[in-house]
Short mmCIF file of C-alpha atoms and ligand atoms in Angstrom, two decimals:
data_model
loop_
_atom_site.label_atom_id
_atom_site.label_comp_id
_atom_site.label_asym_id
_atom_site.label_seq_id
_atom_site.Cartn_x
_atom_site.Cartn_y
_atom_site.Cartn_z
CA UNK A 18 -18.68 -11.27 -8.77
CA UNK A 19 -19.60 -7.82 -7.76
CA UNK A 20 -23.44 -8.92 -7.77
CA UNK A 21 -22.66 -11.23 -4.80
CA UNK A 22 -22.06 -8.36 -3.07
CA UNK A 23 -24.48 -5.17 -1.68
CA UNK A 24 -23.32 -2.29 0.48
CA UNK A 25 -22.39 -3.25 4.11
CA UNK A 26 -22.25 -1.75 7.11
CA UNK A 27 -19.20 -0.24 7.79
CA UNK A 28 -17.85 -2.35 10.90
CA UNK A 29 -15.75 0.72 12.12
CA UNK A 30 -16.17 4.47 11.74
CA UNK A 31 -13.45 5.62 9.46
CA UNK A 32 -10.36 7.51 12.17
CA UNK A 33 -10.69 11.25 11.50
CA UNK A 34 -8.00 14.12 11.62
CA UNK A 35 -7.85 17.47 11.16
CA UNK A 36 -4.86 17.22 8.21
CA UNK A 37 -2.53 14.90 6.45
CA UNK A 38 0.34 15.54 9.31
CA UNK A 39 -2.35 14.20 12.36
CA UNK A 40 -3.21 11.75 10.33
CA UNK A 41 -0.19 10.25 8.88
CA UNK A 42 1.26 10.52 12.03
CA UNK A 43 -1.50 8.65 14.12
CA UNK A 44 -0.62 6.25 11.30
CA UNK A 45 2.67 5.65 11.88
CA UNK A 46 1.94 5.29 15.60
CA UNK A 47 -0.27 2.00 15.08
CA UNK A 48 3.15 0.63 12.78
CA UNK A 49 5.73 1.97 15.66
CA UNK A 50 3.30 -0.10 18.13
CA UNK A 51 3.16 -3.08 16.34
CA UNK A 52 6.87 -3.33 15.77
CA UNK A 53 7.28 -2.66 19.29
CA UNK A 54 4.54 -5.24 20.53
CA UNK A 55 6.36 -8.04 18.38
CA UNK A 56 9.63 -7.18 19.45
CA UNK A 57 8.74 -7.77 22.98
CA UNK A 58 7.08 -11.35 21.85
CA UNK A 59 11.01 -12.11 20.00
CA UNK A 60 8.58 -11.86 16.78
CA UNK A 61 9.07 -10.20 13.16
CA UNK A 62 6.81 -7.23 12.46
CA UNK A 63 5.60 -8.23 8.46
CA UNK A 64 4.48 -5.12 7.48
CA UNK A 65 2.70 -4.41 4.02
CA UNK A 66 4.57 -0.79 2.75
CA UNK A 67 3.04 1.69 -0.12
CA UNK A 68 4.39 3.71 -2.47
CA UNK A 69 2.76 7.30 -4.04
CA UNK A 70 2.49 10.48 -2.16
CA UNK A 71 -0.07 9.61 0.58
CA UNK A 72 2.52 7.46 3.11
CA UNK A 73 5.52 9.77 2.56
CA UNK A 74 5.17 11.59 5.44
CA UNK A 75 4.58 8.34 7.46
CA UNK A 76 7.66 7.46 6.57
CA UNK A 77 9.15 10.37 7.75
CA UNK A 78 7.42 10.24 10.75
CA UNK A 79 9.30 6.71 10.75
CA UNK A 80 12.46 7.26 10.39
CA UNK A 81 11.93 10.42 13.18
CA UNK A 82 11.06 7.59 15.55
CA UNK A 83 14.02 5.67 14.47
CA UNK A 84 16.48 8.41 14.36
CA UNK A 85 15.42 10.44 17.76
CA UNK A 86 13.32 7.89 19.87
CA UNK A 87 15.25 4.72 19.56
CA UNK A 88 13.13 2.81 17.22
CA UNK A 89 14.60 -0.66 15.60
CA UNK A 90 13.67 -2.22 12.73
CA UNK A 91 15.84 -4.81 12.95
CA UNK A 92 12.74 -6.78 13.51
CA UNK A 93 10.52 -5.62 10.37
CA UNK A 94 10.22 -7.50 7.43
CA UNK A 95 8.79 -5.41 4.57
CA UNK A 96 6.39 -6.76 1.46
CA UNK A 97 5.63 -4.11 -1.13
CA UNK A 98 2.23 -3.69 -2.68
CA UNK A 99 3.48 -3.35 -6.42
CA UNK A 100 6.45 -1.90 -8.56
CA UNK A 101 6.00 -1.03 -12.38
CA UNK A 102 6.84 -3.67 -15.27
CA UNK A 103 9.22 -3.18 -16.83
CA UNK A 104 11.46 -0.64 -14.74
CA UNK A 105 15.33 -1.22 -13.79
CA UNK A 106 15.32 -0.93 -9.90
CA UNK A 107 18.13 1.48 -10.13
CA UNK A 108 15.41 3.97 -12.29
CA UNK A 109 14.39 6.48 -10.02
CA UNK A 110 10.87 6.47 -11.22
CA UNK A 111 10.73 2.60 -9.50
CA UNK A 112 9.71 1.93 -5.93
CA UNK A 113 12.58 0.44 -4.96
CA UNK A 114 14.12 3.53 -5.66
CA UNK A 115 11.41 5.23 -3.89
CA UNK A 116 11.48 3.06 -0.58
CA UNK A 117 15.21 3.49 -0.16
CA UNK A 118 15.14 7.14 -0.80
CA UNK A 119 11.90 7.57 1.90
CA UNK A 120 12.21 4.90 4.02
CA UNK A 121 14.79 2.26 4.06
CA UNK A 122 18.35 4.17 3.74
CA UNK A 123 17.67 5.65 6.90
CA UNK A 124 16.51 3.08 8.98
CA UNK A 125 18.05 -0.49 10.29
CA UNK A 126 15.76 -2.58 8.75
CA UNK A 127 17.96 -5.58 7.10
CA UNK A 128 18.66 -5.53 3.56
CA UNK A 129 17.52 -9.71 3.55
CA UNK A 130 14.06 -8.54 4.96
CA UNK A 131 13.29 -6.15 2.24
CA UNK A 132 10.94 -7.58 -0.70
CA UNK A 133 9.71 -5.30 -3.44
CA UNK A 134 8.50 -6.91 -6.47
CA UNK A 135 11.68 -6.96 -8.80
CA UNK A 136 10.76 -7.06 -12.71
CA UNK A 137 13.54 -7.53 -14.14
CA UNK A 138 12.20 -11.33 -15.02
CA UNK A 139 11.42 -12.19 -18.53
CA UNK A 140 7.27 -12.73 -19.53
CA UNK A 141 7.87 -16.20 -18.82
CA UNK A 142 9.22 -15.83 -15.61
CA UNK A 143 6.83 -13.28 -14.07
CA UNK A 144 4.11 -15.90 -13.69
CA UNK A 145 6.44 -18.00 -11.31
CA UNK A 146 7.96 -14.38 -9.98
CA UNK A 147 4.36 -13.81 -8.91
CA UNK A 148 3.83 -17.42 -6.92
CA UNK A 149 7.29 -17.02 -5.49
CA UNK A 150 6.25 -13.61 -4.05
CA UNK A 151 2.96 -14.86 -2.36
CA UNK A 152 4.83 -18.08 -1.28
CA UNK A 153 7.40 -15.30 0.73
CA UNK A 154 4.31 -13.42 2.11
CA UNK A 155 3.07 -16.68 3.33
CA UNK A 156 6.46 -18.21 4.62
CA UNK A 157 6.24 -15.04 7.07
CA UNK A 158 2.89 -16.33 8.36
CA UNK A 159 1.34 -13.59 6.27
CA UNK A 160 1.11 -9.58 6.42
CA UNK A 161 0.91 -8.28 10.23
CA UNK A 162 -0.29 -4.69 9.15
CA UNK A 163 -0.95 -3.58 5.64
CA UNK A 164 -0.36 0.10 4.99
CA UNK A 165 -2.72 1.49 2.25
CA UNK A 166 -3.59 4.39 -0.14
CA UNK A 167 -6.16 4.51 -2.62
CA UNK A 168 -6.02 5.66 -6.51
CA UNK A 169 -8.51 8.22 -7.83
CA UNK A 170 -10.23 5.06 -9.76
CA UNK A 171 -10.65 2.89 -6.08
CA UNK A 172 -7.14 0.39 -6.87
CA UNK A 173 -5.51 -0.42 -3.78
CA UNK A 174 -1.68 -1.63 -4.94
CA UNK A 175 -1.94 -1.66 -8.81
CA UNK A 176 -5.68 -3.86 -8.80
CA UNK A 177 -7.68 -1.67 -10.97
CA UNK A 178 -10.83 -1.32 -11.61
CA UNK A 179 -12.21 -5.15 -12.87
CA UNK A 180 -9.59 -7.01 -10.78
CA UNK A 181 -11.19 -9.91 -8.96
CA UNK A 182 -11.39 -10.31 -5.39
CA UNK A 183 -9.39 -13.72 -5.37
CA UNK A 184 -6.87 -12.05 -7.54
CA UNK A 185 -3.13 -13.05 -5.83
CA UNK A 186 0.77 -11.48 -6.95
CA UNK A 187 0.15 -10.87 -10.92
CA UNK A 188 1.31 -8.93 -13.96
CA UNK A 189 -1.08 -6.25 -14.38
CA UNK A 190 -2.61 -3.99 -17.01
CA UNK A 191 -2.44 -0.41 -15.86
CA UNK A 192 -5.76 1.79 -15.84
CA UNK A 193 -6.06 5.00 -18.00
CA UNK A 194 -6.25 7.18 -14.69
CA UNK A 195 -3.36 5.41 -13.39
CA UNK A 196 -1.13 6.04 -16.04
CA UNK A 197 -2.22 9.78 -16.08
CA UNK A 198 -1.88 10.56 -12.60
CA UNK A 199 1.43 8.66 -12.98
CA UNK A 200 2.65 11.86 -15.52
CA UNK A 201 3.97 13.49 -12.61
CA UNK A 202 6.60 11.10 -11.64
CA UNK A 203 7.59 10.10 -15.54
CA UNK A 204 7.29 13.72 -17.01
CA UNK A 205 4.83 12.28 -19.58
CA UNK A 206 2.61 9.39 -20.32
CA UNK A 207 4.44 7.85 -22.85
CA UNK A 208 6.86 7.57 -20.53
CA UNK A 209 4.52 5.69 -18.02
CA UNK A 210 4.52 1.85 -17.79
CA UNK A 211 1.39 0.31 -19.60
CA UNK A 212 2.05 -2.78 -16.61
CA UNK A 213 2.95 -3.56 -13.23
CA UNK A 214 3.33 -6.59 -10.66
CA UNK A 215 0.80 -6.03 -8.30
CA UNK A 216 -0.31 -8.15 -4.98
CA UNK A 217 -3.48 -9.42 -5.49
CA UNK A 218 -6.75 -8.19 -3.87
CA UNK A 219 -6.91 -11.54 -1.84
CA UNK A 220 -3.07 -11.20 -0.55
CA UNK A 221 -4.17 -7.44 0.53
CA UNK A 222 -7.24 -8.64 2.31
CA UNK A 223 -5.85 -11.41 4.40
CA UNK A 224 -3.18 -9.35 6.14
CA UNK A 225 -4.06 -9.00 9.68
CA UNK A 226 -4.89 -5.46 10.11
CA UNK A 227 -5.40 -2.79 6.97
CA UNK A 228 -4.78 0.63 7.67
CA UNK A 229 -6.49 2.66 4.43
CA UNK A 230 -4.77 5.99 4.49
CA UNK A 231 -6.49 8.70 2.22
CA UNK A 232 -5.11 12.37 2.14
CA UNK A 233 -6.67 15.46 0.38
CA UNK A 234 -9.65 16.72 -1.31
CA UNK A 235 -8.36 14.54 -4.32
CA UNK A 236 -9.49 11.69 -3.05
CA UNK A 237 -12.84 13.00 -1.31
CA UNK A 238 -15.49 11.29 -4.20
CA UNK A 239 -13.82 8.29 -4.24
CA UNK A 240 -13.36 7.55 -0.46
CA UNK A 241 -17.30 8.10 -0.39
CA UNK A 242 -17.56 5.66 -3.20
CA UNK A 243 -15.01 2.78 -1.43
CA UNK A 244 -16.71 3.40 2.01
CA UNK A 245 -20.49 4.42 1.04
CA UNK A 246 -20.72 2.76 -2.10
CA UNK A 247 -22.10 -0.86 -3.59
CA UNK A 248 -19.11 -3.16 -3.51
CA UNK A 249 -18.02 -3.78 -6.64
CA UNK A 250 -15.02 -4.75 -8.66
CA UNK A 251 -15.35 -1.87 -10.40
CA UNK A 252 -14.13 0.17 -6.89
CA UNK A 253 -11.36 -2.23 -5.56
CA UNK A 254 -11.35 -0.85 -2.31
CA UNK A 255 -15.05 -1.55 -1.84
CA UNK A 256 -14.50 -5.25 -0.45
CA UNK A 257 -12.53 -3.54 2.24
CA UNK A 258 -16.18 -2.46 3.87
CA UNK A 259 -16.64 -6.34 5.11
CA UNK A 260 -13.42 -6.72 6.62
CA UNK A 261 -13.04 -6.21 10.50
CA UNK A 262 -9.47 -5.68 10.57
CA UNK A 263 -9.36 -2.31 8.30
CA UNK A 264 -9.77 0.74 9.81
CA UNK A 265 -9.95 4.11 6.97
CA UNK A 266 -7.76 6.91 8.58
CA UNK A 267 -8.57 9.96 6.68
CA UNK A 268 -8.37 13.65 7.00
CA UNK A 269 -11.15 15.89 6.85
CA UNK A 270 -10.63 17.06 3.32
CA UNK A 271 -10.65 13.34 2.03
CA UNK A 272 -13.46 12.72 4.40
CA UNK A 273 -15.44 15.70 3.11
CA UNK A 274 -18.01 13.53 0.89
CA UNK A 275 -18.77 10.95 3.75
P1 LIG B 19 -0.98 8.60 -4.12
O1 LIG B 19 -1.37 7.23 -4.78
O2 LIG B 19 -0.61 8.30 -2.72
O3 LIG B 19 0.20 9.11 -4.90
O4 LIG B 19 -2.17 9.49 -4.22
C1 LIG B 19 -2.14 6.34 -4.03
C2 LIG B 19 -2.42 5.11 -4.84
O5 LIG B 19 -2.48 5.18 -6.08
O6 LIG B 19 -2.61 4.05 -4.23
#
């Protein structure tokens, strides 16, 4: 697939800032807006939510807005990008355990309106897990605004390097950088998941507006790569350079290489 494909023109310049805070909280702006905006049309906000270190201080920023500026959730319904497999939800290595200690215990969003990928099904059930999931998604008329980071190896949820661009709610095979960078939240690899449930590349890329957040001099070479680069499978977030609806909020040491 990736030779159907040659390096585009970036439709929008990526949103610079002068350090993770700016950024993360220009970031949590656009989502504060958009919850606002549909609350005034009597709409739900379906917003796309990450794990990893890159939107924890969005969150914060979040839950600021909620706690001091009068911000309600009671409007948001959340889809996460991806959760380990297998992992009890009550582990605190699992994102559900992450989202409630970051986001959700301190903020009125309703339990009901809360999906992260559970995987606590049996192998035979995942593959219907994973339909059920998208059908969800869809039976929200889709994502409103996807929040995104990026892995060190280009995977935007858990679609690593090779993952097609069609690819929709799966059981995935975790990369070898994945698992590594993953040491620091399991204490070591061995510990680390070999698999996850990830949304597919295809579910990320039809969600109305993408916000691609990248943080850090860690994540300078492969920003250049996703945003300069040929678009391949090899460098998931590649495709994101022909979509009109993503915008690449970065700060400068992430942006260094571009
Ligand atoms: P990080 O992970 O935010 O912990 O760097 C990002 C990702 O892997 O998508």
């Amino acid at each position: 697939m990736s030779n159907n494909y040659s390096k585009h023109t970036l439709l929008k310049s990526p949103t610079l800032f002068s350090n993770a805070e700016q950024a993360s909280l220009y970031t949590a702006k656009q989502i504060a807006e958009l919850i606002l905006e549909k609350q005034k049309q009597g709409l739900p906000a379906v917003l796309g939510l990450a794990t990893g270190n890159t939107p924890k201080k969005v969150y914060k920023e979040l839950i600021r807005l909620h706690q001091y500026e009068g911000l309600s959730f009671h409007n948001v319904v959340s889809f996460n990008l991806d959760e380990y497999y297998p992992i009890g939800s009550e582990n605190d290595q699992s994102y559900t355990y992450f989202m409630n200690q970051n986001l959700f215990s301190y903020i009125d969003i309703q339990p009901k309106n809360i999906h992260v990928p559970h995987t606590d099904s049996s192998p035979d059930q995942i593959t219907q897990y994973c339909l059920d999931y998208e059908s969800k998604i869809a039976g929200f008329g889709g994502i409103d605004l996807q929040l995104l980071g990026i892995g060190r190896n280009g995977h935007i949820g858990f679609n690593e390097p090779g993952s097609s661009f069609d690819s929709t709610t799966r059981l995935v095979n975790l990369d070898s950088i994945t698992r590594e960078d993953a040491i620091t939240d399991f204490g070591t690899l061995n510990k680390v998941p070999h698999q996850a449930i990830s949304i597919g590349i295809h579910t990320i890329i039809q969600a109305k507006k993408i916000l691609l957040l990248a943080l850090g001099e860690r994540k300078s070479e492969i920003i250049n790569e996703a945003i300069n680069g040929e678009i391949s499978i090899q460098v998931p977030a590649s495709i994101l350079q022909t979509m009109p609806q993503v915008e690449y909020v970065l700060d400068n040491e992430a942006a260094r290489l571009i």
